[in-house]
mmCIF file of C-alpha atoms and ligand atoms in Angstrom:
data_model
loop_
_atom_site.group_PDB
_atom_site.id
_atom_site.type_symbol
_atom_site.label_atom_id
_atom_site.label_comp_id
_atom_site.label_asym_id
_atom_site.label_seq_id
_atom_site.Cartn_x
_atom_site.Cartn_y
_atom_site.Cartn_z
ATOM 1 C CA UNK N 486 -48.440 11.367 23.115
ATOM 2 C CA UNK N 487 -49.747 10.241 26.464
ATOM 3 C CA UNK N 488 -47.656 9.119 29.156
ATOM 4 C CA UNK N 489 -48.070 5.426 28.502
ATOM 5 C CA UNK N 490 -46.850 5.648 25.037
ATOM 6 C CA UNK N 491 -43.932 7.328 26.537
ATOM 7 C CA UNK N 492 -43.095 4.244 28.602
ATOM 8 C CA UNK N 493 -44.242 1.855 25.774
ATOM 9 C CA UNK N 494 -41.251 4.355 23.582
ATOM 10 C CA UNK N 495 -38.890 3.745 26.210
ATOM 11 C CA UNK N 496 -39.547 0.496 26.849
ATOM 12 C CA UNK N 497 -39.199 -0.423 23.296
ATOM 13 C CA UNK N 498 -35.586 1.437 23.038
ATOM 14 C CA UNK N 499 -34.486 -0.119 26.396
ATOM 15 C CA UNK N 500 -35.206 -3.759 24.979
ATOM 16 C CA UNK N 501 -33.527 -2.041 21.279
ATOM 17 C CA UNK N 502 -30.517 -1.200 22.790
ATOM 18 C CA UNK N 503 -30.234 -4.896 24.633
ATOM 19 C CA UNK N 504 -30.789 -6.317 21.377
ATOM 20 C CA UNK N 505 -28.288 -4.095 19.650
ATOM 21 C CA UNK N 506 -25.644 -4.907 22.279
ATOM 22 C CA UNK N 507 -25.682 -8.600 21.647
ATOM 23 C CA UNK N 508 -25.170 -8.154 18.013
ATOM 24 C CA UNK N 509 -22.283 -5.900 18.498
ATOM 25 C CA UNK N 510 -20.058 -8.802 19.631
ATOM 26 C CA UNK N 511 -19.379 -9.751 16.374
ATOM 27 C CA UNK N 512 -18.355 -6.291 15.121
ATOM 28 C CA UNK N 513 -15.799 -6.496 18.203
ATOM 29 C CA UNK N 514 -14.265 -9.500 16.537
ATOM 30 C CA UNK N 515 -14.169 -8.286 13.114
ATOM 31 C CA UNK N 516 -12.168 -5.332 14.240
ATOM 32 C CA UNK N 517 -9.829 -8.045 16.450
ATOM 33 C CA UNK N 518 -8.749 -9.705 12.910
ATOM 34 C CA UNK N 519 -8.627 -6.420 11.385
ATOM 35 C CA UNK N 520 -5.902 -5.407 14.212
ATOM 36 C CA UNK N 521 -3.800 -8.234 13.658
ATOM 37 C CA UNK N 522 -3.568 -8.376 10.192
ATOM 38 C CA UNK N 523 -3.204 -4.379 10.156
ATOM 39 C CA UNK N 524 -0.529 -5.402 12.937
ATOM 40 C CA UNK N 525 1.154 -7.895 11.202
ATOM 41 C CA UNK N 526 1.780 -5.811 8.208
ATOM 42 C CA UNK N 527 3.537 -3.421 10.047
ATOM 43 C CA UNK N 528 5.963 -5.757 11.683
ATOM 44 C CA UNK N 529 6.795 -7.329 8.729
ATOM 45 C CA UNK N 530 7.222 -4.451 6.284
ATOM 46 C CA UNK N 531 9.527 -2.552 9.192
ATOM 47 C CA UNK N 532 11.390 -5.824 9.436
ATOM 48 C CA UNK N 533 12.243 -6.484 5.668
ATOM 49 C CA UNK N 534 12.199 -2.220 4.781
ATOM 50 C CA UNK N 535 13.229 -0.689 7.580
ATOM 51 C CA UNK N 536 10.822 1.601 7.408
ATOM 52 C CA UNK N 537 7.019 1.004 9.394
ATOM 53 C CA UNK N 538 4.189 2.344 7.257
ATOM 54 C CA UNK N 539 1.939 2.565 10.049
ATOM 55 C CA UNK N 540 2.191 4.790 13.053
ATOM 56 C CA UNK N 541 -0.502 3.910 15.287
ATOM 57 C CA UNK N 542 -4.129 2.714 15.035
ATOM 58 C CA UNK N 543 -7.354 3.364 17.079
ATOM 59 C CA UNK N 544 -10.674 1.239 16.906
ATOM 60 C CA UNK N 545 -14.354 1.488 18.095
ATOM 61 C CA UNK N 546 -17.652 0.099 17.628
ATOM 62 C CA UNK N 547 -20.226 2.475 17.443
ATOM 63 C CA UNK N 548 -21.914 2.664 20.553
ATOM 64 C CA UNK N 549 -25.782 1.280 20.348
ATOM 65 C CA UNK N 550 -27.299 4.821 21.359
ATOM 66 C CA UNK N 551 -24.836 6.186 18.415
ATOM 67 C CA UNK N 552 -26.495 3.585 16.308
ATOM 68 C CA UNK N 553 -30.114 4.261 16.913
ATOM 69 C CA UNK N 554 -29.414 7.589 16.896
ATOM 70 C CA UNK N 555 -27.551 7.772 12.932
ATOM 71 C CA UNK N 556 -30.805 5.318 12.082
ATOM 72 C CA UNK N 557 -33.374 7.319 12.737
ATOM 73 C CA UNK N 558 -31.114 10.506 11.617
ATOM 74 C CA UNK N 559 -31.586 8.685 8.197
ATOM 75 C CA UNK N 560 -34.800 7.813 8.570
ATOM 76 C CA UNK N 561 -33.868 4.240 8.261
ATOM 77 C CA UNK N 562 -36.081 1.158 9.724
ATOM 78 C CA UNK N 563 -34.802 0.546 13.894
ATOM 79 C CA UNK N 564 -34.605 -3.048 12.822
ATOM 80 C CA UNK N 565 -31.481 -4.825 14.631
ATOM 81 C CA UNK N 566 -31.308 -7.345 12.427
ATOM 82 C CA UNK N 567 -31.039 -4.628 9.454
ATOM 83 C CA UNK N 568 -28.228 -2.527 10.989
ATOM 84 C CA UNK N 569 -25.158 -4.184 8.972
ATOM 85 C CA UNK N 570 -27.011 -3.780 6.008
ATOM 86 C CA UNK N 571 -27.864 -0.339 6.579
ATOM 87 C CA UNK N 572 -24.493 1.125 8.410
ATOM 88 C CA UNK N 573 -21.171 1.157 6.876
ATOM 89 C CA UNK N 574 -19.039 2.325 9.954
ATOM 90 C CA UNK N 575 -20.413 0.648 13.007
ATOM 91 C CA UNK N 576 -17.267 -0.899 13.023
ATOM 92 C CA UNK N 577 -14.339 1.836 12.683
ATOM 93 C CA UNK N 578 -10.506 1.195 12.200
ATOM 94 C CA UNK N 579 -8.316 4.244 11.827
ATOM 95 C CA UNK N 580 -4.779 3.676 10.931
ATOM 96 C CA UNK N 581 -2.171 6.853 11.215
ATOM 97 C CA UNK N 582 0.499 6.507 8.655
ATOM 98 C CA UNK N 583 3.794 8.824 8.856
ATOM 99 C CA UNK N 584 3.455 9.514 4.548
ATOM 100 C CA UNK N 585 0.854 9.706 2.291
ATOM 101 C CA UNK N 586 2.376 6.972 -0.301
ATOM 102 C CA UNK N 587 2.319 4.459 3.467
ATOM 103 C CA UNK N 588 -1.445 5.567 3.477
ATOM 104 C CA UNK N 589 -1.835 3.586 -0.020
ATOM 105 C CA UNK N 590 0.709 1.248 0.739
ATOM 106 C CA UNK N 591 -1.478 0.125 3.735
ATOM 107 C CA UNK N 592 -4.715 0.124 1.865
ATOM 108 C CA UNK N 593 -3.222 -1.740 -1.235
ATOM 109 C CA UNK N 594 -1.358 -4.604 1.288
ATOM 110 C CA UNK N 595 -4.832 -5.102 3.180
ATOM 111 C CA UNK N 596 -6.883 -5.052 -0.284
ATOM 112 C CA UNK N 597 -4.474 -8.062 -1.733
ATOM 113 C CA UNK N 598 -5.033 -10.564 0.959
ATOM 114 C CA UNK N 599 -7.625 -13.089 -0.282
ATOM 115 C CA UNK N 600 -10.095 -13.121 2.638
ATOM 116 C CA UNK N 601 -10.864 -8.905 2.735
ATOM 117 C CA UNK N 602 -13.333 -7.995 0.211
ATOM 118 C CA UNK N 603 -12.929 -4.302 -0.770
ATOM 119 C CA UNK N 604 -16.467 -3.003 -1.438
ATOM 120 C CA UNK N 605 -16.238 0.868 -1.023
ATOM 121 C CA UNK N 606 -13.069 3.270 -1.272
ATOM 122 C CA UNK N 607 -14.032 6.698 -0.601
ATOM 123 C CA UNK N 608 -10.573 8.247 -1.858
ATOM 124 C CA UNK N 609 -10.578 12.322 0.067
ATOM 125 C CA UNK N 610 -7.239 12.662 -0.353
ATOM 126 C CA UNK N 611 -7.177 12.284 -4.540
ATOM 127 C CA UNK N 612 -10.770 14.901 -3.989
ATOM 128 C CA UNK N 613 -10.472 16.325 -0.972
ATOM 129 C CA UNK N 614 -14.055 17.493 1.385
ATOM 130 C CA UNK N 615 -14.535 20.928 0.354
ATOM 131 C CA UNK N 616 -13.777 21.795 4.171
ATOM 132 C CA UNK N 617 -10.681 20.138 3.354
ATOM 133 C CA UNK N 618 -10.844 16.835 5.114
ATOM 134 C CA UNK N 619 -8.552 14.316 3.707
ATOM 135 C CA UNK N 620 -8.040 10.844 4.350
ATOM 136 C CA UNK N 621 -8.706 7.377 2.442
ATOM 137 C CA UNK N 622 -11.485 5.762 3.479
ATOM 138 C CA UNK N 623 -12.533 1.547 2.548
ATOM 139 C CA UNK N 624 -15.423 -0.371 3.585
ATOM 140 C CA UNK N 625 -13.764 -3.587 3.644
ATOM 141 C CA UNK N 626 -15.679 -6.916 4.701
ATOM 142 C CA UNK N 627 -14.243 -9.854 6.240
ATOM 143 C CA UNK N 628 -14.849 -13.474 7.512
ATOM 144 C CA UNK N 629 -15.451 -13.805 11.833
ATOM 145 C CA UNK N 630 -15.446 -17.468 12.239
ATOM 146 C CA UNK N 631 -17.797 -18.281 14.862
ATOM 147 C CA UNK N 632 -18.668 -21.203 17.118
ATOM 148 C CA UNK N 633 -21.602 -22.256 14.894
ATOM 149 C CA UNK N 634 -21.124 -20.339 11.740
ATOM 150 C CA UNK N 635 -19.192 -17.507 9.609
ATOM 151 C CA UNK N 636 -20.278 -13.997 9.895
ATOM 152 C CA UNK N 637 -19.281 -11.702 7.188
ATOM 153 C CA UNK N 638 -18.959 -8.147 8.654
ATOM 154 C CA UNK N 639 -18.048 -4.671 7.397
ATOM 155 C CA UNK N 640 -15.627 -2.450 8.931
ATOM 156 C CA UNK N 641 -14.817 1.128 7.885
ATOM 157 C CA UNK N 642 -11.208 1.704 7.596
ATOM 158 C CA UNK N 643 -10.216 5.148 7.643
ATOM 159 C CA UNK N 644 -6.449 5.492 6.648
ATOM 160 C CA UNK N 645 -4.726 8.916 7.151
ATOM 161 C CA UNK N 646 -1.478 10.894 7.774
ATOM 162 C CA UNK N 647 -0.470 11.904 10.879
ATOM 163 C CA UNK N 648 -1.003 15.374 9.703
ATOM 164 C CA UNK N 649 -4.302 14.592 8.079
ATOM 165 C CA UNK N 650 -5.308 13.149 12.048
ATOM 166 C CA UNK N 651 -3.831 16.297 13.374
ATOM 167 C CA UNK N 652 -6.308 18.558 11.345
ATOM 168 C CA UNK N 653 -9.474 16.157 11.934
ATOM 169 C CA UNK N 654 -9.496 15.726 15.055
ATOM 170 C CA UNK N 655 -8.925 19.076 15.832
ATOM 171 C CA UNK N 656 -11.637 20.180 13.174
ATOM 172 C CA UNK N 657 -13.925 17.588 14.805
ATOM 173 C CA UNK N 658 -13.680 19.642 18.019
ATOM 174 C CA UNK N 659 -13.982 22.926 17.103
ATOM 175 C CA UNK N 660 -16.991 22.206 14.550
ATOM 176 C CA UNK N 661 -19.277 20.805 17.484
ATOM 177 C CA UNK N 662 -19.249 23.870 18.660
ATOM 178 C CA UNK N 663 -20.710 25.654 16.128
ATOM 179 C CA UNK N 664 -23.582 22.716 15.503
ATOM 180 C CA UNK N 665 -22.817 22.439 11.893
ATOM 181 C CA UNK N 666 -23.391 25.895 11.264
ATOM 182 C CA UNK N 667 -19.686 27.486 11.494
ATOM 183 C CA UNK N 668 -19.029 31.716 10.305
ATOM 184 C CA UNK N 669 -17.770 31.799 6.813
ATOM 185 C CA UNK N 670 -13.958 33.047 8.042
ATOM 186 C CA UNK N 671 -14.006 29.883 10.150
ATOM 187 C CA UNK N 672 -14.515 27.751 7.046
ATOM 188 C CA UNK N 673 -12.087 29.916 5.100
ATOM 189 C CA UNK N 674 -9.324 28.741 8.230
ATOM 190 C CA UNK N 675 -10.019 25.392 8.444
ATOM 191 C CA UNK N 676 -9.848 25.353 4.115
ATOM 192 C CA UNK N 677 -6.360 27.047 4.547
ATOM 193 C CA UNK N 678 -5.439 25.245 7.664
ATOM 194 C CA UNK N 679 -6.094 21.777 5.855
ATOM 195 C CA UNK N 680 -3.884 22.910 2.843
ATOM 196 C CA UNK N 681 -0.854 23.380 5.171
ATOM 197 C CA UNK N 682 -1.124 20.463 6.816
ATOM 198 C CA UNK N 683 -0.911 18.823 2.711
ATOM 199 C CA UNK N 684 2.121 20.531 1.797
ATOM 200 C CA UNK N 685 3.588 19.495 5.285
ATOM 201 C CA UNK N 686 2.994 15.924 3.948
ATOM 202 C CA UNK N 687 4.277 16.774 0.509
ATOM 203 C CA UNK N 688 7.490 18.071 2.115
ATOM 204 C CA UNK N 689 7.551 15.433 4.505
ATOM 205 C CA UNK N 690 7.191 13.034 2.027
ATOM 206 C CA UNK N 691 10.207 14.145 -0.499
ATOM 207 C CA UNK N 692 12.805 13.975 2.656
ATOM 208 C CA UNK N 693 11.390 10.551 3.245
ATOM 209 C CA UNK N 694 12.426 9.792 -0.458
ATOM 210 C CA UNK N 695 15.494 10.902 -0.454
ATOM 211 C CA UNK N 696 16.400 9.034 2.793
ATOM 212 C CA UNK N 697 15.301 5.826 1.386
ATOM 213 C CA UNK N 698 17.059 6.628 -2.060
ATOM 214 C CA UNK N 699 20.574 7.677 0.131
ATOM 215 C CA UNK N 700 19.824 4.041 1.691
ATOM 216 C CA UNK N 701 20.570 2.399 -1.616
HETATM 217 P P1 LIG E 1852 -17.307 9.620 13.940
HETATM 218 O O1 LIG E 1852 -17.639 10.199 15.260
HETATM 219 O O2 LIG E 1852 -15.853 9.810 13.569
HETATM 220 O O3 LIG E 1852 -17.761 8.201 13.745
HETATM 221 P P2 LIG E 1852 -22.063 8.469 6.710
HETATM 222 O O4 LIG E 1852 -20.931 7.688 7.355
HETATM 223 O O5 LIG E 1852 -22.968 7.620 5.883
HETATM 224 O O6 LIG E 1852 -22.783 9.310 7.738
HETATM 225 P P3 LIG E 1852 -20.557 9.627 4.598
HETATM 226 O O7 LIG E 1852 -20.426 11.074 4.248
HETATM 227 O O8 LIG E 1852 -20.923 8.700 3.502
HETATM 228 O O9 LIG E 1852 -21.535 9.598 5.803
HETATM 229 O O10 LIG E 1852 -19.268 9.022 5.228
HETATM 230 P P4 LIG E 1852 -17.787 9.460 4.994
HETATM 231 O O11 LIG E 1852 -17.659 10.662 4.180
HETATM 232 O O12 LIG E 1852 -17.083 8.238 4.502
HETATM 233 O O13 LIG E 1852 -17.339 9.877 6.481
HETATM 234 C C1 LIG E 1852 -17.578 9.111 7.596
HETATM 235 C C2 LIG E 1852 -16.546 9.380 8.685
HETATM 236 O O14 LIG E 1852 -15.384 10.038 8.178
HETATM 237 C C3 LIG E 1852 -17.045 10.319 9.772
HETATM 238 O O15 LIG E 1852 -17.722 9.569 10.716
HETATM 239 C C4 LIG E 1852 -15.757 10.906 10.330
HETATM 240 O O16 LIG E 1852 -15.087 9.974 11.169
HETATM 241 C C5 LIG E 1852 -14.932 11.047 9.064
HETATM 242 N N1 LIG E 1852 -15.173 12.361 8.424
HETATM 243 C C6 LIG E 1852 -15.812 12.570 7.259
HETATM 244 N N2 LIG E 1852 -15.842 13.885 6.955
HETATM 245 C C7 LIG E 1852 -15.189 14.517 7.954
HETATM 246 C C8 LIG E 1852 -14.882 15.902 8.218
HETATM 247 O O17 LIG E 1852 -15.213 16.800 7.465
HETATM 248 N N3 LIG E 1852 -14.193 16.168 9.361
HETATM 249 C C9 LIG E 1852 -13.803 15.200 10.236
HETATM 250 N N4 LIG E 1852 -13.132 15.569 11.322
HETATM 251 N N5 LIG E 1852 -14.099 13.885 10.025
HETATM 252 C C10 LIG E 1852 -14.781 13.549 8.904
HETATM 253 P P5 LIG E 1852 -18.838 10.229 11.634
HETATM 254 O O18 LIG E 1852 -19.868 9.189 11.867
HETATM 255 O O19 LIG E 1852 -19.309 11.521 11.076
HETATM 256 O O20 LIG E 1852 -18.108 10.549 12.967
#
């Protein structure tokens, strides 16, 4: 490649990534209605059960390098205009739930209401990764009612136990450092690892019940 088709390259990703940024916005506001009805929910289940199924919840939009970068990963077409059709998660919810039946609680409340459309559940908790990562992914889409139009826009929702968080995150770390490539023992005790954290969430979860049944 000669130096000018380096700065044509760069050049052409610079005026990519303005591009990209622009048409971001609306994956920001799809995430902002996400929120509130995610937020509303909780409010209003604590206030008529006494009990809040969701703990907290985190959001991003993928960041437009991140974008380019999963693109041409896939060897997908670096066609702004394409990205939605092409990328599930460029918008990302994650909601922590204290018990795994809140986890489908959560999922089933946002799946009723008439303006989400479910089009992808990705259920790791019924069929766990075979590292052991569990959690209950949707590709939901919903309405963003702009100045001059409606936008439909997907947003991956990733709902999960706080003890299902505890062992991703932690596995996200330490499996970065071994570039995808970990030693066999390490898999072995992240496998084990991830089953503890499940039967802390099965025990969890049968004090929880028999709270709520001594409630009655
Ligand atoms: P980040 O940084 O969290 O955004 P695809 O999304 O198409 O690449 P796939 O396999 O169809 O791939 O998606 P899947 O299985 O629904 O998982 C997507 C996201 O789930 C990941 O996003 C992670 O956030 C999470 N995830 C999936 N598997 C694992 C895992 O083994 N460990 C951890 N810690 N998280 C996982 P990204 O883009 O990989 O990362």
């Amino acid at each position: 490649m000669s130096t000018l088709d380096g700065v044509t390259d760069l050049a052409d990703d610079l005026s990519l990534l303005r591009d990209l940024e622009r048409r971001l916005l609306v994956y920001k506001f799809a995430i902002e209605e996400l929120m509130t009805k995610l937020r509303i929910l909780s409010e209003e289940f604590d206030y008529v059960h006494r009990h809040d199924p969701i703990e907290h919840i985190t959001n991003r939009v993928k960041k437009p390098e991140g974008i380019l970068e999963k693109l041409r990963r896939k060897g997908l077409p670096l066609e702004p205009d394409l990205i939605g059709d092409h990328l599930d998660d460029i918008a990302g919810v994650r909601v922590i739930c204290p018990f795994v039946s809140d986890v489908y609680r959560v999922s089933a409340m946002l799946a009723r209401q008439h303006d989400v459309d479910v089009l992808l559940t990705k259920d790791y908790i019924a069929t766990p990764k075979p590292n052991g990562y569990r959690s209950l992914h949707l590709i939901v889409r919903i309405p963003v009612f702009l100045s001059d139009r409606v936008e439909h826009v997907k947003v991956e929702v990733q709902l999960r136990t706080i003890a299902m968080d505890f062992w991703a995150t932690l596995e996200h770390k330490l499996f970065y450092k071994y570039d995808d490539r970990p030693p066999a023992d390490f898999v072995d005790e992240l496998m084990s690892s991830a089953l503890i954290a499940a039967q802390l969430d099965e025990r969890m979860e049968s004090l929880h019940r028999r709270i709520h049944q001594d409630d009655r």
